[in-house]
PDB file of C-alpha atoms in Angstrom:
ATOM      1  CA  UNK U   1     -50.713  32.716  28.211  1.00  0.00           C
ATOM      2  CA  UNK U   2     -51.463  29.335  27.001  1.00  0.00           C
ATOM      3  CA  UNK U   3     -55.673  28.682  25.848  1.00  0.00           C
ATOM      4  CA  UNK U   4     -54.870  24.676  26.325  1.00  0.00           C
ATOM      5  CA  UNK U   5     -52.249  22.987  28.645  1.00  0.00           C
ATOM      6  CA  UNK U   6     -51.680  19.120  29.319  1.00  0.00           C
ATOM      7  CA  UNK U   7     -49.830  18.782  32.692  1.00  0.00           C
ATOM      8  CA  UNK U   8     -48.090  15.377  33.442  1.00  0.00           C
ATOM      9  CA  UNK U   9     -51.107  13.351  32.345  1.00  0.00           C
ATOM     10  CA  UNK U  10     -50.886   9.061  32.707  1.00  0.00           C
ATOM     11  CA  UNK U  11     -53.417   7.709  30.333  1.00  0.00           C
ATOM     12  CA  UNK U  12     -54.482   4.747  28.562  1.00  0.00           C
ATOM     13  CA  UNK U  13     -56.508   1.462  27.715  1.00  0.00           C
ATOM     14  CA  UNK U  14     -57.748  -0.350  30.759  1.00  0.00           C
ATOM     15  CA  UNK U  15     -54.831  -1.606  32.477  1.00  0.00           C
ATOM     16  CA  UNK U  16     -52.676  -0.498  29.869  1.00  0.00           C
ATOM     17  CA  UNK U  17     -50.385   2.695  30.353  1.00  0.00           C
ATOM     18  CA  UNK U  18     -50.021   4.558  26.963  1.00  0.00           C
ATOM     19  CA  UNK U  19     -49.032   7.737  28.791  1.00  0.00           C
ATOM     20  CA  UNK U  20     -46.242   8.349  31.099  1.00  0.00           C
ATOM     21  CA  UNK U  21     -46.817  12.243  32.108  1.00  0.00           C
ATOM     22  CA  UNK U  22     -46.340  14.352  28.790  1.00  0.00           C
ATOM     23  CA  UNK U  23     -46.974  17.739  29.152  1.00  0.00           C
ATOM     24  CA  UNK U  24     -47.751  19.954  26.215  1.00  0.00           C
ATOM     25  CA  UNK U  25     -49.307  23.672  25.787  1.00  0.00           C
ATOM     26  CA  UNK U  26     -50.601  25.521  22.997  1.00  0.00           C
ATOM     27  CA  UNK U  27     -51.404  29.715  22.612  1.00  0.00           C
ATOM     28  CA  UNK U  28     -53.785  30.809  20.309  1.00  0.00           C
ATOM     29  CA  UNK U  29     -51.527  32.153  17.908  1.00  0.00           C
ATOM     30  CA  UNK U  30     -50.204  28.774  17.509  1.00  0.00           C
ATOM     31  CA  UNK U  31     -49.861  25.607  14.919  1.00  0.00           C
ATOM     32  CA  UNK U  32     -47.859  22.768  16.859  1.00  0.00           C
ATOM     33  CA  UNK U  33     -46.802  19.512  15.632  1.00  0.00           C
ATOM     34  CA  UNK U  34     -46.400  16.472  18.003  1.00  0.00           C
ATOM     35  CA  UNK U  35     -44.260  14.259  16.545  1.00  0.00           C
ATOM     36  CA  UNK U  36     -42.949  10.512  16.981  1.00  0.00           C
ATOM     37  CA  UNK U  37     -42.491   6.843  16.326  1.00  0.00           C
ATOM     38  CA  UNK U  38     -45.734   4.245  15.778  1.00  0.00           C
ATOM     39  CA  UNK U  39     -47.227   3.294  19.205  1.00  0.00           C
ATOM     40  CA  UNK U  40     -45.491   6.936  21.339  1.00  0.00           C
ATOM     41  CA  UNK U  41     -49.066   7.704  22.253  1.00  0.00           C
ATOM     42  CA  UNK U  42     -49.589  10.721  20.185  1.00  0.00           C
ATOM     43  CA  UNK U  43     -53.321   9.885  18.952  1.00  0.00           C
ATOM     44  CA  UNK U  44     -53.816   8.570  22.563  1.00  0.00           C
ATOM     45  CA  UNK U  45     -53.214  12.289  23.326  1.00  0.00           C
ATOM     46  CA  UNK U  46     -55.484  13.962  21.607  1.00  0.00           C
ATOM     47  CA  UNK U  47     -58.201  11.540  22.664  1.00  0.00           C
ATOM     48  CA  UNK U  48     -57.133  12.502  26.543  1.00  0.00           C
ATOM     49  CA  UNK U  49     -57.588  16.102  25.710  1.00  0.00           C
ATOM     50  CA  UNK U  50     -61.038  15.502  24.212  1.00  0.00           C
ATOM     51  CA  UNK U  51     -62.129  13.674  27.226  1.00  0.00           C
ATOM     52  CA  UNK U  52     -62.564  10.431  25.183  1.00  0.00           C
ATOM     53  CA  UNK U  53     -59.812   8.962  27.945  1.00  0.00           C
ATOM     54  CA  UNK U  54     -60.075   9.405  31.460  1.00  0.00           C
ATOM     55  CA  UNK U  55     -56.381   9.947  32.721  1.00  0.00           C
ATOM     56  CA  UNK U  56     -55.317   8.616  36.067  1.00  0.00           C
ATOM     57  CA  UNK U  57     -53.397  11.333  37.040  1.00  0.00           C
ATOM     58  CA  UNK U  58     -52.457  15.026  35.308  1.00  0.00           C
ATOM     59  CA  UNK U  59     -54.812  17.568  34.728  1.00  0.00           C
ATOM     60  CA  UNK U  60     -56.491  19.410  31.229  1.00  0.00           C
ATOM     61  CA  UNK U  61     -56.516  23.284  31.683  1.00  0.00           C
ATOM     62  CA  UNK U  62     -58.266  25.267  28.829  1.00  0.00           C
ATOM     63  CA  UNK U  63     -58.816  28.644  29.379  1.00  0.00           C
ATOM     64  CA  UNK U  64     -57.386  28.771  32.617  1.00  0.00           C
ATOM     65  CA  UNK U  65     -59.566  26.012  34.186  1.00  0.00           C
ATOM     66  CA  UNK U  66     -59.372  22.559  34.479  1.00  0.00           C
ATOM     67  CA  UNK U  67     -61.705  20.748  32.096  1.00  0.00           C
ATOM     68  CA  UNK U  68     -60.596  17.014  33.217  1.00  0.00           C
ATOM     69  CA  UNK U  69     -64.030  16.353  34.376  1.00  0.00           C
ATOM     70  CA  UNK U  70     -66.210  17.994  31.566  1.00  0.00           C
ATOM     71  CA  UNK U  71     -67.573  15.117  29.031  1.00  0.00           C
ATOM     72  CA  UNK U  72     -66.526  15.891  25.280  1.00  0.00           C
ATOM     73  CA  UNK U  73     -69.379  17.729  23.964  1.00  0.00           C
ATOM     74  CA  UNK U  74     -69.147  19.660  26.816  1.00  0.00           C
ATOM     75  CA  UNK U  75     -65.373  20.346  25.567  1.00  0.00           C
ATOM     76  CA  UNK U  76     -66.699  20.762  22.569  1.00  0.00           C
ATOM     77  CA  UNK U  77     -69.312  23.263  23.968  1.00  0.00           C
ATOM     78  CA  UNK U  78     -66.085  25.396  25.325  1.00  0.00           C
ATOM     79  CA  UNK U  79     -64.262  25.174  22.402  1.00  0.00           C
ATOM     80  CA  UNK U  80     -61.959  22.179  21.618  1.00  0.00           C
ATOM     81  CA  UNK U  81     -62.785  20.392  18.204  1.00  0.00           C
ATOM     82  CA  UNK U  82     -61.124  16.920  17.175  1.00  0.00           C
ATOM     83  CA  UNK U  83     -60.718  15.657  13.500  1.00  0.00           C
ATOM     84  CA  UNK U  84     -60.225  11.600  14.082  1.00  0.00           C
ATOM     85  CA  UNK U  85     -58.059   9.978  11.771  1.00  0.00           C
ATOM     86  CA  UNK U  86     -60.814   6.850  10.519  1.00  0.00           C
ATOM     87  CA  UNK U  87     -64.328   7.323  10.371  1.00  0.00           C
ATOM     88  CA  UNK U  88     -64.663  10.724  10.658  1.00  0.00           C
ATOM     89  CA  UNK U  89     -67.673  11.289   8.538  1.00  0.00           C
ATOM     90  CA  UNK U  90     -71.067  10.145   7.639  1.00  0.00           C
ATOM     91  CA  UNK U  91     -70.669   7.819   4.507  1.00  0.00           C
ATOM     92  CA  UNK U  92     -74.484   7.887   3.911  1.00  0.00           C
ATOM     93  CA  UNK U  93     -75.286  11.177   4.555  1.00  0.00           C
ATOM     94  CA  UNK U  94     -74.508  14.210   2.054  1.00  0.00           C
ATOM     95  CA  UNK U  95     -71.843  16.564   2.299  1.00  0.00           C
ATOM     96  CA  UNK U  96     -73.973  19.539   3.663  1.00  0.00           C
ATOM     97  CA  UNK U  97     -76.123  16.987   5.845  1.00  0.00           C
ATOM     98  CA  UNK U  98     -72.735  15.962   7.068  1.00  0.00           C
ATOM     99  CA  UNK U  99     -71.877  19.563   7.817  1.00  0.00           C
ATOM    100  CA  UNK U 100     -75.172  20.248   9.886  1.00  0.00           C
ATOM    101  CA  UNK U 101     -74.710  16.986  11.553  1.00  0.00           C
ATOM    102  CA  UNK U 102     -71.448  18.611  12.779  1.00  0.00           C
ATOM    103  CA  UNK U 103     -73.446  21.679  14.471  1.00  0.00           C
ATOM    104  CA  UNK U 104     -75.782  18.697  16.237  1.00  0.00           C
ATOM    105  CA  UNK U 105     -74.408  19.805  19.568  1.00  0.00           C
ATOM    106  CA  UNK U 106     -74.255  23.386  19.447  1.00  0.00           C
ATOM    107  CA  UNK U 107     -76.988  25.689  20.167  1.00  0.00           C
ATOM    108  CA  UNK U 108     -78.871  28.844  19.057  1.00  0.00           C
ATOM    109  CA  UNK U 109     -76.164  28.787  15.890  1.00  0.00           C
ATOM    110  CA  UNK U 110     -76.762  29.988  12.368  1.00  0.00           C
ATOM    111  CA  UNK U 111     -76.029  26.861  11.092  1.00  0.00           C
ATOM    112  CA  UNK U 112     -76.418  27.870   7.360  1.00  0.00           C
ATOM    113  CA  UNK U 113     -74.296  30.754   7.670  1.00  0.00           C
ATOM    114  CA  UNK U 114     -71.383  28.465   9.320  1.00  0.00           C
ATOM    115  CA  UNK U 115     -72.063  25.888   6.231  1.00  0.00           C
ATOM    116  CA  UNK U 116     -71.445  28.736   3.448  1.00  0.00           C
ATOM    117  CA  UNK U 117     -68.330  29.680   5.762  1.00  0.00           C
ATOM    118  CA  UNK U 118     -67.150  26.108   5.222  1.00  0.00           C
ATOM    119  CA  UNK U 119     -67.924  26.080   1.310  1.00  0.00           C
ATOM    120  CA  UNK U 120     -65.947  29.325   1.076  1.00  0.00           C
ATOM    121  CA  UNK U 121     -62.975  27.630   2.155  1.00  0.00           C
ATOM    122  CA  UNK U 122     -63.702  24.457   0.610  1.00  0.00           C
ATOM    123  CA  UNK U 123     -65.186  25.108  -2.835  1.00  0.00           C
ATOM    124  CA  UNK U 124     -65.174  21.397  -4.245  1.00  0.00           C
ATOM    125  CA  UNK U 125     -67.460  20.694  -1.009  1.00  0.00           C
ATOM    126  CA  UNK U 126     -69.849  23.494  -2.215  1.00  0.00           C
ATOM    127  CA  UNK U 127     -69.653  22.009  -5.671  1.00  0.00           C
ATOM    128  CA  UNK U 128     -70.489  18.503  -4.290  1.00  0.00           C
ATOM    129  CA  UNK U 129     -72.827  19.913  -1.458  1.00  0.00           C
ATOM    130  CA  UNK U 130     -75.567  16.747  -2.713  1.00  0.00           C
ATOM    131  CA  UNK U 131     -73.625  14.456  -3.365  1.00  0.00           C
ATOM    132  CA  UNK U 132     -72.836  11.049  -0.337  1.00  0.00           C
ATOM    133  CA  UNK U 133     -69.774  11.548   1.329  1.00  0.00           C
ATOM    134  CA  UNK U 134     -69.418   7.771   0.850  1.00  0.00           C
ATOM    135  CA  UNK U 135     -68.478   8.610  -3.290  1.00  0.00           C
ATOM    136  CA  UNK U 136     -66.275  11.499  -1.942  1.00  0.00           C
ATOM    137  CA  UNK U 137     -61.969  10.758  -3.135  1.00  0.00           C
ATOM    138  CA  UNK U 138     -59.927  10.217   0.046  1.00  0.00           C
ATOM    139  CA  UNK U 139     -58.662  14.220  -0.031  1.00  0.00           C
ATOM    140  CA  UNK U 140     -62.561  15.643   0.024  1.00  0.00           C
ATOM    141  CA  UNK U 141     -63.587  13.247   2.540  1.00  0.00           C
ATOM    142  CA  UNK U 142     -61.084  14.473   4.921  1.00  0.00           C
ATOM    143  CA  UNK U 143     -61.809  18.308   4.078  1.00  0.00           C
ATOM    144  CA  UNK U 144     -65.464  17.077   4.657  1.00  0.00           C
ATOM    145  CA  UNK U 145     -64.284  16.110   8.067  1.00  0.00           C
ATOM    146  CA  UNK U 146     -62.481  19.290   9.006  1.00  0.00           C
ATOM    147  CA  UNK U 147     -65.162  21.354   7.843  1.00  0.00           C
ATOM    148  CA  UNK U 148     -67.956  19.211   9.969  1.00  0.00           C
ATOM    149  CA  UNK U 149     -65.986  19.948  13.119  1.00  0.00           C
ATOM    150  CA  UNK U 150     -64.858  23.430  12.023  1.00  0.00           C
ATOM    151  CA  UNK U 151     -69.098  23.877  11.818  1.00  0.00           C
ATOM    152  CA  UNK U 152     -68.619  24.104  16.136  1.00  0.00           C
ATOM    153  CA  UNK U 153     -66.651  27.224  15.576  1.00  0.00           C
ATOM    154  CA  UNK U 154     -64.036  26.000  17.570  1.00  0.00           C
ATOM    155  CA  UNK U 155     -60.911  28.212  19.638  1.00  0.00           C
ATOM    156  CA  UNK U 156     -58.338  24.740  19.201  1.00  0.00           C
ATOM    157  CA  UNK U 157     -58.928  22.080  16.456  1.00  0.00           C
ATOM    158  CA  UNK U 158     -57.350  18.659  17.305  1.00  0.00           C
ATOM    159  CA  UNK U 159     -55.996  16.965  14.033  1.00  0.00           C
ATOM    160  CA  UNK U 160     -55.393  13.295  13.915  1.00  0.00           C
ATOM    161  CA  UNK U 161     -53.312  12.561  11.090  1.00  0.00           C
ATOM    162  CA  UNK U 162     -54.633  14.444   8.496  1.00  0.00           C
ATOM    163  CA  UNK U 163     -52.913  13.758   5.542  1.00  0.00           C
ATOM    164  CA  UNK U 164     -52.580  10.049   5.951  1.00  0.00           C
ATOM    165  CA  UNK U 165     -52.983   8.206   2.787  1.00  0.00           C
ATOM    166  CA  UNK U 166     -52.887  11.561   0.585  1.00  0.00           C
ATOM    167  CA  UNK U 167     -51.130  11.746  -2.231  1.00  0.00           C
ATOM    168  CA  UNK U 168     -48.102  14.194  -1.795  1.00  0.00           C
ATOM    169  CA  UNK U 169     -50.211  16.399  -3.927  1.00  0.00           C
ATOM    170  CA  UNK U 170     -53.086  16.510  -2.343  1.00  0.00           C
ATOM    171  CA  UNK U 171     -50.723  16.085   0.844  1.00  0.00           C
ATOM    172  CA  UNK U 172     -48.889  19.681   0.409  1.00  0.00           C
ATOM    173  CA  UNK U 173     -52.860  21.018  -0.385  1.00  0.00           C
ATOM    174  CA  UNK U 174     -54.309  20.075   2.548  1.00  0.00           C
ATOM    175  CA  UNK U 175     -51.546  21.568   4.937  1.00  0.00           C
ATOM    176  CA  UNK U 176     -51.920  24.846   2.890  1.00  0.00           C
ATOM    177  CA  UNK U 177     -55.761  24.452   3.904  1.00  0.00           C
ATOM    178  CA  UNK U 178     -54.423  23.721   7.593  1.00  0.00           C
ATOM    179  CA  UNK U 179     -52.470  27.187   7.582  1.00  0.00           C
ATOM    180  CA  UNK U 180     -56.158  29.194   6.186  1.00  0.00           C
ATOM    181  CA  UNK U 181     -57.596  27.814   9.085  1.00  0.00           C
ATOM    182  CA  UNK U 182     -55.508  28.740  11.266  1.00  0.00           C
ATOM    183  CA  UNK U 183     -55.364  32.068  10.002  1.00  0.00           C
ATOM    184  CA  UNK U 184     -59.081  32.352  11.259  1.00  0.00           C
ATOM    185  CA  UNK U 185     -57.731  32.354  14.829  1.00  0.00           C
ATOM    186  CA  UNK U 186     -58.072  29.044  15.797  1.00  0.00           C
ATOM    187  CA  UNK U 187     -55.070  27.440  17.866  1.00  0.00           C
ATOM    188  CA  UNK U 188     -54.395  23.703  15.739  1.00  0.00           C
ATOM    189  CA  UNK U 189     -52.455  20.701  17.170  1.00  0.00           C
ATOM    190  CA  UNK U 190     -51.618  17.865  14.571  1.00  0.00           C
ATOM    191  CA  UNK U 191     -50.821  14.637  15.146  1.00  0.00           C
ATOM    192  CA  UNK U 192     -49.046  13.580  11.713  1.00  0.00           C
ATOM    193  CA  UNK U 193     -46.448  10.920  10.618  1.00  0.00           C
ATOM    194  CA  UNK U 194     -45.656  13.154   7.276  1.00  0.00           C
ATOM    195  CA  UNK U 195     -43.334  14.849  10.068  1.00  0.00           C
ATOM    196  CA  UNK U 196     -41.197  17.039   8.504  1.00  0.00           C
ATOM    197  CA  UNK U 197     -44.076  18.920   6.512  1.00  0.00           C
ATOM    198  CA  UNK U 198     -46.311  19.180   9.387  1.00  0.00           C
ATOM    199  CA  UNK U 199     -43.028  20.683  11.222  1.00  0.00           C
ATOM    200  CA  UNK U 200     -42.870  23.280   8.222  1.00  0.00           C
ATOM    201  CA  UNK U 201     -46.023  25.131   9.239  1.00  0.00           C
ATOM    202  CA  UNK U 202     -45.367  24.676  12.915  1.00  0.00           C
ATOM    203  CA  UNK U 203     -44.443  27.247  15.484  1.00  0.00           C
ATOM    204  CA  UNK U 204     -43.077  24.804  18.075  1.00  0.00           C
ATOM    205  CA  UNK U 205     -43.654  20.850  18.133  1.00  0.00           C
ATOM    206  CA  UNK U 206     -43.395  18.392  20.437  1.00  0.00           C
ATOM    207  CA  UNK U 207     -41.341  14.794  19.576  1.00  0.00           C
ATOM    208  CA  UNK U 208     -43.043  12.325  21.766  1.00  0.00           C
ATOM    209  CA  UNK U 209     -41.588   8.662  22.764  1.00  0.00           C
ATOM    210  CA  UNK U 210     -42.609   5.772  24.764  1.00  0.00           C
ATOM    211  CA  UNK U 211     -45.366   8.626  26.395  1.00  0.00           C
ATOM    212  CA  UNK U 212     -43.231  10.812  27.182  1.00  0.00           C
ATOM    213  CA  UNK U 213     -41.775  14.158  26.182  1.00  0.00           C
ATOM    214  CA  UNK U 214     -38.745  13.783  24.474  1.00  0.00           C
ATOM    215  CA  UNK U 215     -37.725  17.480  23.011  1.00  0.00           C
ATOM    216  CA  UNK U 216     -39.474  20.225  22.427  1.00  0.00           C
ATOM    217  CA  UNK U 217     -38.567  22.969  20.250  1.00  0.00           C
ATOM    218  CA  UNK U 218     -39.478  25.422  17.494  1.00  0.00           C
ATOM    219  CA  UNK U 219     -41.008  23.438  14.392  1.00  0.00           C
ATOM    220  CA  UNK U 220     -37.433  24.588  12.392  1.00  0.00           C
ATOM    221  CA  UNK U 221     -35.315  23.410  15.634  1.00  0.00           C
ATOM    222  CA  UNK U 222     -36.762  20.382  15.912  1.00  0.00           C
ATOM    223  CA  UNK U 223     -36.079  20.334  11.445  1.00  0.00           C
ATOM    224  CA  UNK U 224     -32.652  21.097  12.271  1.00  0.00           C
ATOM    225  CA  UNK U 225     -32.093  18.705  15.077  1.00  0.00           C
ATOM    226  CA  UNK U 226     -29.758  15.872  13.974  1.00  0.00           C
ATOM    227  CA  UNK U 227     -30.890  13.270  16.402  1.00  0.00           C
ATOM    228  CA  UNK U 228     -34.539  14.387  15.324  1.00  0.00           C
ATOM    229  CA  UNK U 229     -33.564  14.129  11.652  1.00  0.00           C
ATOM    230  CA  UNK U 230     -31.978  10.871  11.877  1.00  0.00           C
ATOM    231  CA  UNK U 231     -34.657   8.691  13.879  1.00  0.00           C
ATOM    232  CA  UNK U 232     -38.215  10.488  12.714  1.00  0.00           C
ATOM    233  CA  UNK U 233     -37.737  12.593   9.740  1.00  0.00           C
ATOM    234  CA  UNK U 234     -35.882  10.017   7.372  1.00  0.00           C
ATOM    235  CA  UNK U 235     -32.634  11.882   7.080  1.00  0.00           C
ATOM    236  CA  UNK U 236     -34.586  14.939   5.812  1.00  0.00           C
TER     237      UNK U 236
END
């Protein structure tokens, strides 16, 4: 049974339509990819699922009820966590104040426990724990940002592109870090233009056009698809 499921939802900016009724699910025991062109409404999305959006029509079921209502710390509060792509951390506040400001909205946690918990899977953090996130390298500022939301202990993390502007290096690191969290039982979808890599650690993905589905697939059928390989994956 899915723990998160989009149904037909139309969503967008004021009088402008972004979405045209995609419908995407994820189980726990999942990593999917949702793939697709510049402007296909992918980041518009994951905003809709973390109530930043207000869709028209469609409904949000996590858990088997409908959250479409609930405000997003209140999703947060159930257990849906979201990783923006831009300004996604405090620049003037440290790495661990970052991390506590990421509990802010929880309640009755062990916030220091849930900060060494972060540390252990991000040691460079630890290392840097004092130090402004605004002097962190583009790499540890977006670990910084994972582990801030990952501080809400959530059941699905939302991922907004997060290897843009990474160095392939750094790049193929931070997806390994995306598997270890996942491993820790927490359901990810990722939003990512590095396509076919974000495909590589998927279970199923999702290739989304115009706001629509277009295909959906296992994360190697949708590597293998020809039509998928030729028009988002570079000829990979």
């Amino acid at each position: 049974m899915p723990i998160l499921e989009v149904n037909r939802v139309f969503c967008g900016y004021g009088d402008v339509e972004i979405l045209h009724g995609p419908s995407i699910q994820i189980r726990q025991d999942e990593i999917v990819s949702i793939i697709g062109p510049n402007g296909a409404g992918k980041s518009t999305l994951l905003k809709t699922i973390m109530g930043f959006l207000s869709p028209s029509e469609g409904n949000i079921v996590f858990q088997g009820k409908d959250i479409i209502h609930l405000k997003p710390y209140q999703r947060v509060w159930k257990g849906i966590a979201y990783v923006p792509q831009l300004d996604n951390v405090f620049p003037s506040l440290t790495i661990e104040e970052n991390l506590e400001m990421g509990a802010y909205v929880m309640k009755n946690r062990g916030i220091q426990d849930e900060v060494e918990k972060v540390y252990s899977l991000f040691p460079q953090l630890g290392e840097k724990r004092d130090q402004k996130a605004k002097n962190l390298s583009g790499g540890e500022r977006q670990m910084l940002a994972m582990g801030k939301t990952l501080m809400t202990e959530p059941r699905v993390l939302l991922l907004d592109e997060p290897t843009s502007g990474l160095s392939p290096l750094v790049r193929g690191w931070m997806f390994e870090k995306i598997v270890k969290i996942h491993q820790k039982g927490i359901a990810i979808i990722i939003v990512e233009q590095n396509a076919y890599e974000a495909l590589k650690i998927s279970d199923r993905g999702y290739v989304l056009a115009m706001g629509i589905n277009r295909l959906e697939d296992t994360g190697v059928g949708i590597m293998n698809n020809d039509e998928v390989k030729r028009l988002y994956l570079g000829g990979e």
